[in-house]
Amino acid sequence: MSDKKRVSRQRMEEQNPNVRIHNFKEVPLGFTEEQAIIEADRCLQCAKPLCVEGCPVFIDIPEFIKHIKEKNFREAIDTIKNFNILPAICGRVCPQEVQCEGKCVLGKRWEPIAIGALERFVADWERNNMIKSCPECMPPNSIKVAVIGCGPASITCAADLAKYGYDVTIFEAFHTGGGVLVYGIPEFRLPKAIVADEINTLTEMGVKIHYNAIIGKIYSIQDLRDMGFKAFFIGVGAGLPMFLKVPGLKLIGVLSANEFLTRANLMKAYSFPEYDTPINVGKIVTVIGGGNVALDSARTALRLGANKVIIVYRRSEKEMPARQEEYHHAKEEGIEFQFLTNPVRFIGDENDNVIQMECIRMELGEPDESGRRRPIPIENTEFIINTNTVIIAVGTRANPVLTKSTSDLKLNKWGYIETDEDGRTNIEDIFAGGDIVTGSATVISAMGAGRKAAIEINKYLQNKK
Amino acid sequence: MDLETPQIAKKAHAGNFIIIRINEKGERIPLTIADYDSILGTITIVFQVVGKTTTLLSHLNEGDDILDVAGPLGNAIHIKKYENPVVVIGGGIGIAPAYPQAKELKEAGNKILTIIGARTKKLLFWKDKMASVSEELVICTDDGSEGIKGVVTEPLRKIITEKKVSLVIAIGPLLMMKYVVLTTNGSSGLPKIDTMVSLNPIMIDGTGMCGGCRYLTNTGEVYFACVDGPDVDGHTVDFDNLIKRSMRYKEQEMKSIEHYEHECKAIEKLNKNKN
Ligand SMILES: Cc1cc2nc3c(=O)[nH]c(=O)nc-3n(C[C@H](O)[C@H](O)[C@H](O)COP(=O)(O)OP(=O)(O)OC[C@H]3O[C@@H](n4cnc5c(N)ncnc54)[C@H](O)[C@@H]3O)c2cc1C
Ligand code: SF4
Ligand code: FES
């Protein structure tokens, strides 16, 4: 064991920052087989693996790592898939530093195992070799279940229900599936071909997908009941953008991260005019916020030709909720950070185009209800930043389109659906999970919720028989 | 143009709109539902060729498919019996979405006084349809080629000076709606009358997700036209800002059309070479 720790953590090769800021291709290129095996060999195979405790879906991490070490990649991927059906996605976007890798014992004195990169490696191995196995399903039982939304929570729930033999239909508002995975997270972080591939697997499992179907508009839940659906999973996410309440919000060039990222990712505005959707990126772009959404917006703006991109965040570097790796990548790419800074107003020219932003410096006070120290403005520290585009990435809320049309569904005071631990709502045949229950969270927690709900839906429908 | 979308036709009401995407590379654009037939399962859309998407739309033949149609979106207008008549104003392409509102309000027992206007006679349409649901129909054109010469606010002014009116509905260009609101907000010495206008800003999702369609009220509150509207209380809307915002992608729209025409020419050339 003693020499294991001396081998240092393997690093994925990455696209050079000077090159990648001009393209939308993925940044880290993934482990080579050799690297994966070296990295897997560093694992101590702990009897009481702390990494598993840190994993929201309790993947048997030492087990899959052992298979990699022994070059049994098939077994490795199958082990992961028993717990997580979207490893190629999670390997890329999970905040491993606060989950599995954050708990790994090696991290206490040396560097933790690169669990995320290993997960990604085996998932890519399977996809690239085109030997992806379609999960086996129980014989069809012809009981219809509707899954609303097609983000990670819904994808997981639908796949599990299909495995149990249900006749599953997904209803998705947009013209493609994936939720935030396609409209939010950019191509250079999560190639859309991977998401499309997962959706494809779903259809191979017999799941039907209705696109352009906004539930609450084209069908209500009651309509779906009348159409013979016996149970419902709601995984519609938390998509409503929040705007800061500061003067100048009406100015042209001030937009929500959702709008900016949707234009760029979903509508492929980066290929305008080949694709029809336009996007405006000024010379200097300012992004407000400190999460993944802010970083994704900033790095997208850079790739769309901005000369300078500044992130303005009201807390300090330490409190930033973004994935560590992305912060690191953003810095490499030359994104500027103004920590402990908050906008006070946006200033426009005579045509209502934004040209400047007035900011104020902040300091950290007592911890607030989220446990993070509350930022407080410091008087007389106002200053001006010149900017041509302002992207607001300060969070999202629950979208009321569906819940408004289902008036007896119990919501909490912020408009999120109230459920118990297992995703049961106050209505017997309706289950929910993901961001619409928790507020903006993570891909893996949404998936976990989808899985739990599938188990409960199965129980509920079996008991009814 | 009529679209066969039985489920949307079944659910549609005056005030609703749809979002369409023509092909894989297309943008998503909102179009108001101008009429619907739940028995035939069709909805009617009327559009003006302004950008690439509407150009492509105008080139479709009967029986062609549109890749994506999502709807019915937005809130249906509130239909009830008002004490006094309702004035319905349709300007230009806005005549189309004004029609179902007039129709549904008439069915609820209201007396409808309609004003339709356009730049010139050629751009007027649905006169008979409008007349069939209206007590009175006033037509005006900017150049006087049909009806009164002038803008819709002139007959509106006349009506509200002479009669008691419960509600004004105005659908048309932003500038027209702005002047209708200035006529009915009590500032011009005329009585203040509730006025509903229909907003049709740039949209992407139409479900409240992007905030691109946001509009501000005079007091600075933010609303989303797609989920809070599209029909909203005209007296609260900051029209000047909306007018500026509606121009924000003009340059790119021109580029998109150029790119399209360029492609068309290239294809034409290819075809010629083949022959
Ligand atoms: C830019 C960005 C970057 C992120 N980066 C990360 C990251 O690196 N790592 C991480 O773990 N998490 C990240 N997140 C968070 C993560 O993506 C979400 O927590 C997760 O996607 C939530 O999944 P969900 O299934 O609950 O909902 P969503 O992914 O939001 O999917 C909901 C789906 O439901 C559809 N829908 C909504 N309303 C209706 C309706 N009425 N009828 C039918 N369909 C409807 C929507 O169109 C959407 O497709 C990021 C989020 C954003 C926005
Ligand atoms: S905690 Fe680290 S060393 Fe231990 S089993 Fe997990 S990954 Fe391996
Ligand atoms: S169109 Fe996106 S929020 Fe209204």
mmCIF file of N, CA, C and O in Angstrom, chain B residues 129-198:
data_model
loop_
_atom_site.group_PDB
_atom_site.id
_atom_site.type_symbol
_atom_site.label_atom_id
_atom_site.label_comp_id
_atom_site.label_asym_id
_atom_site.label_seq_id
_atom_site.Cartn_x
_atom_site.Cartn_y
_atom_site.Cartn_z
ATOM 1 N N LYS B 129 -65.561 38.141 -42.299
ATOM 2 C CA LYS B 129 -65.494 37.388 -41.049
ATOM 3 C C LYS B 129 -65.700 38.323 -39.868
ATOM 4 O O LYS B 129 -66.444 38.036 -38.931
ATOM 5 N N MET B 130 -65.007 39.441 -39.901
ATOM 6 C CA MET B 130 -65.106 40.426 -38.832
ATOM 7 C C MET B 130 -66.514 41.001 -38.764
ATOM 8 O O MET B 130 -67.082 41.138 -37.681
ATOM 9 N N ALA B 131 -67.064 41.311 -39.942
ATOM 10 C CA ALA B 131 -68.403 41.895 -39.973
ATOM 11 C C ALA B 131 -69.411 40.933 -39.360
ATOM 12 O O ALA B 131 -70.345 41.331 -38.659
ATOM 13 N N SER B 132 -69.212 39.633 -39.586
ATOM 14 C CA SER B 132 -70.190 38.646 -39.121
ATOM 15 C C SER B 132 -70.270 38.575 -37.599
ATOM 16 O O SER B 132 -71.230 38.059 -37.049
ATOM 17 N N VAL B 133 -69.255 39.073 -36.894
ATOM 18 C CA VAL B 133 -69.317 39.030 -35.431
ATOM 19 C C VAL B 133 -69.445 40.423 -34.819
ATOM 20 O O VAL B 133 -69.387 40.587 -33.609
ATOM 21 N N SER B 134 -69.599 41.428 -35.690
ATOM 22 C CA SER B 134 -69.610 42.803 -35.176
ATOM 23 C C SER B 134 -70.951 43.491 -35.405
ATOM 24 O O SER B 134 -71.607 43.277 -36.422
ATOM 25 N N GLU B 135 -71.292 44.327 -34.454
ATOM 26 C CA GLU B 135 -72.460 45.194 -34.573
ATOM 27 C C GLU B 135 -72.171 46.266 -35.628
ATOM 28 O O GLU B 135 -72.988 46.581 -36.470
ATOM 29 N N GLU B 136 -70.979 46.826 -35.502
ATOM 30 C CA GLU B 136 -70.526 47.847 -36.437
ATOM 31 C C GLU B 136 -69.111 47.506 -36.840
ATOM 32 O O GLU B 136 -68.356 46.989 -36.028
ATOM 33 N N LEU B 137 -68.767 47.803 -38.090
ATOM 34 C CA LEU B 137 -67.397 47.576 -38.531
ATOM 35 C C LEU B 137 -66.880 48.838 -39.198
ATOM 36 O O LEU B 137 -67.464 49.313 -40.172
ATOM 37 N N VAL B 138 -65.831 49.391 -38.650
ATOM 38 C CA VAL B 138 -65.219 50.575 -39.262
ATOM 39 C C VAL B 138 -63.900 50.143 -39.878
ATOM 40 O O VAL B 138 -63.130 49.405 -39.261
ATOM 41 N N ILE B 139 -63.682 50.589 -41.132
ATOM 42 C CA ILE B 139 -62.432 50.237 -41.795
ATOM 43 C C ILE B 139 -61.621 51.503 -42.003
ATOM 44 O O ILE B 139 -62.176 52.539 -42.379
ATOM 45 N N CYS B 140 -60.347 51.441 -41.731
ATOM 46 C CA CYS B 140 -59.521 52.597 -42.097
ATOM 47 C C CYS B 140 -58.203 52.154 -42.704
ATOM 48 O O CYS B 140 -57.664 51.104 -42.383
ATOM 49 N N THR B 141 -57.706 52.969 -43.610
ATOM 50 C CA THR B 141 -56.395 52.724 -44.224
ATOM 51 C C THR B 141 -55.592 54.006 -44.166
ATOM 52 O O THR B 141 -56.146 55.102 -44.220
ATOM 53 N N ASP B 142 -54.268 53.832 -44.049
ATOM 54 C CA ASP B 142 -53.383 55.002 -43.958
ATOM 55 C C ASP B 142 -53.492 55.868 -45.209
ATOM 56 O O ASP B 142 -53.437 57.089 -45.143
ATOM 57 N N ASP B 143 -53.634 55.199 -46.379
ATOM 58 C CA ASP B 143 -53.641 55.969 -47.625
ATOM 59 C C ASP B 143 -55.042 56.258 -48.152
ATOM 60 O O ASP B 143 -55.203 56.809 -49.240
ATOM 61 N N GLY B 144 -56.053 55.832 -47.390
ATOM 62 C CA GLY B 144 -57.418 56.123 -47.792
ATOM 63 C C GLY B 144 -57.926 55.269 -48.936
ATOM 64 O O GLY B 144 -58.982 55.539 -49.497
ATOM 65 N N SER B 145 -57.202 54.209 -49.287
ATOM 66 C CA SER B 145 -57.648 53.377 -50.412
ATOM 67 C C SER B 145 -58.907 52.573 -50.068
ATOM 68 O O SER B 145 -59.583 52.052 -50.946
ATOM 69 N N GLU B 146 -59.221 52.440 -48.809
ATOM 70 C CA GLU B 146 -60.524 51.884 -48.422
ATOM 71 C C GLU B 146 -60.932 52.484 -47.078
ATOM 72 O O GLU B 146 -60.089 52.707 -46.208
ATOM 73 N N GLY B 147 -62.232 52.710 -46.932
ATOM 74 C CA GLY B 147 -62.744 53.235 -45.673
ATOM 75 C C GLY B 147 -62.205 54.619 -45.360
ATOM 76 O O GLY B 147 -61.838 55.389 -46.244
ATOM 77 N N ILE B 148 -62.132 54.899 -44.061
ATOM 78 C CA ILE B 148 -61.646 56.206 -43.617
ATOM 79 C C ILE B 148 -60.159 56.311 -43.883
ATOM 80 O O ILE B 148 -59.415 55.346 -43.690
ATOM 81 N N LYS B 149 -59.710 57.483 -44.289
ATOM 82 C CA LYS B 149 -58.277 57.692 -44.413
ATOM 83 C C LYS B 149 -57.748 58.111 -43.043
ATOM 84 O O LYS B 149 -58.167 59.119 -42.484
ATOM 85 N N GLY B 150 -56.825 57.319 -42.506
ATOM 86 C CA GLY B 150 -56.276 57.664 -41.197
ATOM 87 C C GLY B 150 -56.034 56.430 -40.344
ATOM 88 O O GLY B 150 -56.140 55.307 -40.826
ATOM 89 N N VAL B 151 -55.690 56.679 -39.110
ATOM 90 C CA VAL B 151 -55.343 55.567 -38.220
ATOM 91 C C VAL B 151 -56.516 55.187 -37.324
ATOM 92 O O VAL B 151 -57.464 55.950 -37.174
ATOM 93 N N VAL B 152 -56.408 54.009 -36.719
ATOM 94 C CA VAL B 152 -57.536 53.449 -35.960
ATOM 95 C C VAL B 152 -57.943 54.278 -34.754
ATOM 96 O O VAL B 152 -59.069 54.176 -34.266
ATOM 97 N N THR B 153 -57.026 55.102 -34.247
ATOM 98 C CA THR B 153 -57.389 55.864 -33.048
ATOM 99 C C THR B 153 -58.452 56.914 -33.331
ATOM 100 O O THR B 153 -59.161 57.333 -32.429
ATOM 101 N N GLU B 154 -58.565 57.341 -34.601
ATOM 102 C CA GLU B 154 -59.575 58.370 -34.888
ATOM 103 C C GLU B 154 -61.002 57.850 -34.710
ATOM 104 O O GLU B 154 -61.762 58.417 -33.933
ATOM 105 N N PRO B 155 -61.358 56.737 -35.391
ATOM 106 C CA PRO B 155 -62.698 56.206 -35.106
ATOM 107 C C PRO B 155 -62.877 55.795 -33.643
ATOM 108 O O PRO B 155 -63.975 55.925 -33.081
ATOM 109 N N LEU B 156 -61.799 55.344 -33.015
ATOM 110 C CA LEU B 156 -61.890 54.943 -31.601
ATOM 111 C C LEU B 156 -62.292 56.144 -30.746
ATOM 112 O O LEU B 156 -63.199 56.072 -29.911
ATOM 113 N N ARG B 157 -61.610 57.247 -30.989
ATOM 114 C CA ARG B 157 -61.913 58.485 -30.280
ATOM 115 C C ARG B 157 -63.395 58.837 -30.428
ATOM 116 O O ARG B 157 -64.076 59.175 -29.458
ATOM 117 N N LYS B 158 -63.889 58.710 -31.655
ATOM 118 C CA LYS B 158 -65.275 59.053 -31.938
ATOM 119 C C LYS B 158 -66.211 58.134 -31.154
ATOM 120 O O LYS B 158 -67.134 58.596 -30.481
ATOM 121 N N ILE B 159 -65.938 56.848 -31.218
ATOM 122 C CA ILE B 159 -66.812 55.890 -30.533
ATOM 123 C C ILE B 159 -66.862 56.185 -29.042
ATOM 124 O O ILE B 159 -67.924 56.260 -28.433
ATOM 125 N N ILE B 160 -65.681 56.360 -28.417
ATOM 126 C CA ILE B 160 -65.721 56.505 -26.965
ATOM 127 C C ILE B 160 -66.201 57.882 -26.497
ATOM 128 O O ILE B 160 -66.537 58.051 -25.347
ATOM 129 N N THR B 161 -66.235 58.836 -27.399
ATOM 130 C CA THR B 161 -66.844 60.115 -27.011
ATOM 131 C C THR B 161 -68.362 59.983 -27.056
ATOM 132 O O THR B 161 -69.072 60.544 -26.227
ATOM 133 N N GLU B 162 -68.837 59.216 -28.042
ATOM 134 C CA GLU B 162 -70.290 59.146 -28.222
ATOM 135 C C GLU B 162 -70.958 58.105 -27.339
ATOM 136 O O GLU B 162 -72.103 58.247 -26.937
ATOM 137 N N LYS B 163 -70.235 56.997 -27.058
ATOM 138 C CA LYS B 163 -70.888 55.868 -26.379
ATOM 139 C C LYS B 163 -70.142 55.468 -25.129
ATOM 140 O O LYS B 163 -68.952 55.719 -24.989
ATOM 141 N N LYS B 164 -70.874 54.789 -24.271
ATOM 142 C CA LYS B 164 -70.221 54.157 -23.116
ATOM 143 C C LYS B 164 -69.663 52.828 -23.593
ATOM 144 O O LYS B 164 -70.368 52.041 -24.227
ATOM 145 N N VAL B 165 -68.417 52.565 -23.280
ATOM 146 C CA VAL B 165 -67.767 51.326 -23.707
ATOM 147 C C VAL B 165 -67.164 50.651 -22.478
ATOM 148 O O VAL B 165 -66.579 51.315 -21.633
ATOM 149 N N SER B 166 -67.317 49.327 -22.361
ATOM 150 C CA SER B 166 -66.771 48.633 -21.190
ATOM 151 C C SER B 166 -65.309 48.265 -21.341
ATOM 152 O O SER B 166 -64.557 48.232 -20.384
ATOM 153 N N LEU B 167 -64.922 47.909 -22.579
ATOM 154 C CA LEU B 167 -63.582 47.367 -22.764
ATOM 155 C C LEU B 167 -63.112 47.655 -24.173
ATOM 156 O O LEU B 167 -63.903 47.619 -25.123
ATOM 157 N N VAL B 168 -61.816 47.931 -24.299
ATOM 158 C CA VAL B 168 -61.216 48.062 -25.626
ATOM 159 C C VAL B 168 -60.175 46.964 -25.753
ATOM 160 O O VAL B 168 -59.387 46.727 -24.833
ATOM 161 N N ILE B 169 -60.188 46.260 -26.893
ATOM 162 C CA ILE B 169 -59.160 45.256 -27.164
ATOM 163 C C ILE B 169 -58.397 45.737 -28.390
ATOM 164 O O ILE B 169 -59.004 46.038 -29.412
ATOM 165 N N ALA B 170 -57.076 45.829 -28.271
ATOM 166 C CA ALA B 170 -56.302 46.321 -29.406
ATOM 167 C C ALA B 170 -55.203 45.327 -29.732
ATOM 168 O O ALA B 170 -54.416 44.961 -28.868
ATOM 169 N N ILE B 171 -55.185 44.859 -30.977
ATOM 170 C CA ILE B 171 -54.132 43.938 -31.399
ATOM 171 C C ILE B 171 -53.554 44.430 -32.714
ATOM 172 O O ILE B 171 -54.279 44.618 -33.688
ATOM 173 N N GLY B 172 -52.254 44.643 -32.730
ATOM 174 C CA GLY B 172 -51.623 45.137 -33.940
ATOM 175 C C GLY B 172 -50.195 45.526 -33.646
ATOM 176 O O GLY B 172 -49.626 45.101 -32.645
ATOM 177 N N PRO B 173 -49.627 46.362 -34.507
ATOM 178 C CA PRO B 173 -48.249 46.800 -34.274
ATOM 179 C C PRO B 173 -48.121 47.497 -32.921
ATOM 180 O O PRO B 173 -49.086 48.098 -32.445
ATOM 181 N N LEU B 174 -46.925 47.418 -32.331
ATOM 182 C CA LEU B 174 -46.701 48.028 -31.014
ATOM 183 C C LEU B 174 -47.069 49.504 -31.007
ATOM 184 O O LEU B 174 -47.685 50.003 -30.072
ATOM 185 N N LEU B 175 -46.712 50.199 -32.104
ATOM 186 C CA LEU B 175 -46.981 51.627 -32.166
ATOM 187 C C LEU B 175 -48.490 51.905 -32.120
ATOM 188 O O LEU B 175 -48.956 52.814 -31.440
ATOM 189 N N MET B 176 -49.243 51.078 -32.828
ATOM 190 C CA MET B 176 -50.694 51.250 -32.823
ATOM 191 C C MET B 176 -51.244 51.032 -31.417
ATOM 192 O O MET B 176 -52.035 51.823 -30.907
ATOM 193 N N MET B 177 -50.774 49.953 -30.776
ATOM 194 C CA MET B 177 -51.299 49.661 -29.442
ATOM 195 C C MET B 177 -50.932 50.784 -28.475
ATOM 196 O O MET B 177 -51.704 51.165 -27.613
ATOM 197 N N LYS B 178 -49.729 51.313 -28.651
ATOM 198 C CA LYS B 178 -49.295 52.415 -27.782
ATOM 199 C C LYS B 178 -50.277 53.592 -27.908
ATOM 200 O O LYS B 178 -50.718 54.156 -26.908
ATOM 201 N N TYR B 179 -50.646 53.948 -29.157
ATOM 202 C CA TYR B 179 -51.541 55.097 -29.328
ATOM 203 C C TYR B 179 -52.964 54.798 -28.898
ATOM 204 O O TYR B 179 -53.664 55.675 -28.399
ATOM 205 N N VAL B 180 -53.391 53.563 -29.053
ATOM 206 C CA VAL B 180 -54.717 53.203 -28.535
ATOM 207 C C VAL B 180 -54.736 53.416 -27.034
ATOM 208 O O VAL B 180 -55.662 54.010 -26.463
ATOM 209 N N VAL B 181 -53.675 52.942 -26.371
ATOM 210 C CA VAL B 181 -53.613 53.071 -24.915
ATOM 211 C C VAL B 181 -53.581 54.550 -24.504
ATOM 212 O O VAL B 181 -54.247 54.951 -23.545
ATOM 213 N N LEU B 182 -52.862 55.374 -25.255
ATOM 214 C CA LEU B 182 -52.825 56.796 -24.934
ATOM 215 C C LEU B 182 -54.203 57.430 -25.096
ATOM 216 O O LEU B 182 -54.533 58.416 -24.431
ATOM 217 N N THR B 183 -55.017 56.857 -25.979
ATOM 218 C CA THR B 183 -56.364 57.383 -26.186
ATOM 219 C C THR B 183 -57.306 56.961 -25.051
ATOM 220 O O THR B 183 -58.224 57.684 -24.703
ATOM 221 N N THR B 184 -57.065 55.791 -24.485
ATOM 222 C CA THR B 184 -58.038 55.265 -23.523
ATOM 223 C C THR B 184 -57.573 55.358 -22.079
ATOM 224 O O THR B 184 -58.274 54.904 -21.180
ATOM 225 N N ASN B 185 -56.382 55.894 -21.831
ATOM 226 C CA ASN B 185 -55.902 55.880 -20.433
ATOM 227 C C ASN B 185 -56.331 57.098 -19.630
ATOM 228 O O ASN B 185 -55.852 57.333 -18.530
ATOM 229 N N GLY B 186 -57.242 57.875 -20.224
ATOM 230 C CA GLY B 186 -57.796 58.990 -19.470
ATOM 231 C C GLY B 186 -56.964 60.262 -19.563
ATOM 232 O O GLY B 186 -57.353 61.308 -19.070
ATOM 233 N N SER B 187 -55.802 60.173 -20.227
ATOM 234 C CA SER B 187 -54.913 61.340 -20.260
ATOM 235 C C SER B 187 -55.312 62.334 -21.341
ATOM 236 O O SER B 187 -54.856 63.470 -21.346
ATOM 237 N N SER B 188 -56.171 61.874 -22.286
ATOM 238 C CA SER B 188 -56.475 62.755 -23.405
ATOM 239 C C SER B 188 -57.800 63.488 -23.204
ATOM 240 O O SER B 188 -58.363 64.005 -24.151
ATOM 241 N N GLY B 189 -58.284 63.507 -21.995
ATOM 242 C CA GLY B 189 -59.560 64.170 -21.741
ATOM 243 C C GLY B 189 -60.755 63.277 -22.003
ATOM 244 O O GLY B 189 -61.882 63.593 -21.665
ATOM 245 N N LEU B 190 -60.497 62.133 -22.605
ATOM 246 C CA LEU B 190 -61.570 61.171 -22.857
ATOM 247 C C LEU B 190 -61.681 60.243 -21.649
ATOM 248 O O LEU B 190 -60.758 60.148 -20.846
ATOM 249 N N PRO B 191 -62.821 59.549 -21.531
ATOM 250 C CA PRO B 191 -62.951 58.658 -20.373
ATOM 251 C C PRO B 191 -61.897 57.550 -20.386
ATOM 252 O O PRO B 191 -61.459 57.106 -21.442
ATOM 253 N N LYS B 192 -61.493 57.125 -19.191
ATOM 254 C CA LYS B 192 -60.532 56.027 -19.090
ATOM 255 C C LYS B 192 -61.284 54.704 -19.263
ATOM 256 O O LYS B 192 -62.296 54.474 -18.617
ATOM 257 N N ILE B 193 -60.767 53.879 -20.142
ATOM 258 C CA ILE B 193 -61.433 52.605 -20.421
ATOM 259 C C ILE B 193 -60.427 51.465 -20.317
ATOM 260 O O ILE B 193 -59.306 51.580 -20.825
ATOM 261 N N ASP B 194 -60.833 50.378 -19.679
ATOM 262 C CA ASP B 194 -59.966 49.194 -19.609
ATOM 263 C C ASP B 194 -59.552 48.795 -21.016
ATOM 264 O O ASP B 194 -60.396 48.705 -21.914
ATOM 265 N N THR B 195 -58.263 48.537 -21.204
ATOM 266 C CA THR B 195 -57.773 48.217 -22.532
ATOM 267 C C THR B 195 -56.850 47.012 -22.476
ATOM 268 O O THR B 195 -55.885 47.005 -21.714
ATOM 269 N N MET B 196 -57.174 45.997 -23.258
ATOM 270 C CA MET B 196 -56.307 44.833 -23.331
ATOM 271 C C MET B 196 -55.529 44.897 -24.635
ATOM 272 O O MET B 196 -56.096 45.160 -25.688
ATOM 273 N N VAL B 197 -54.211 44.666 -24.541
ATOM 274 C CA VAL B 197 -53.404 44.612 -25.757
ATOM 275 C C VAL B 197 -52.759 43.227 -25.813
ATOM 276 O O VAL B 197 -52.638 42.549 -24.803
ATOM 277 N N SER B 198 -52.372 42.822 -27.007
ATOM 278 C CA SER B 198 -51.788 41.498 -27.161
ATOM 279 C C SER B 198 -50.316 41.652 -27.527
ATOM 280 O O SER B 198 -49.987 42.267 -28.530
#
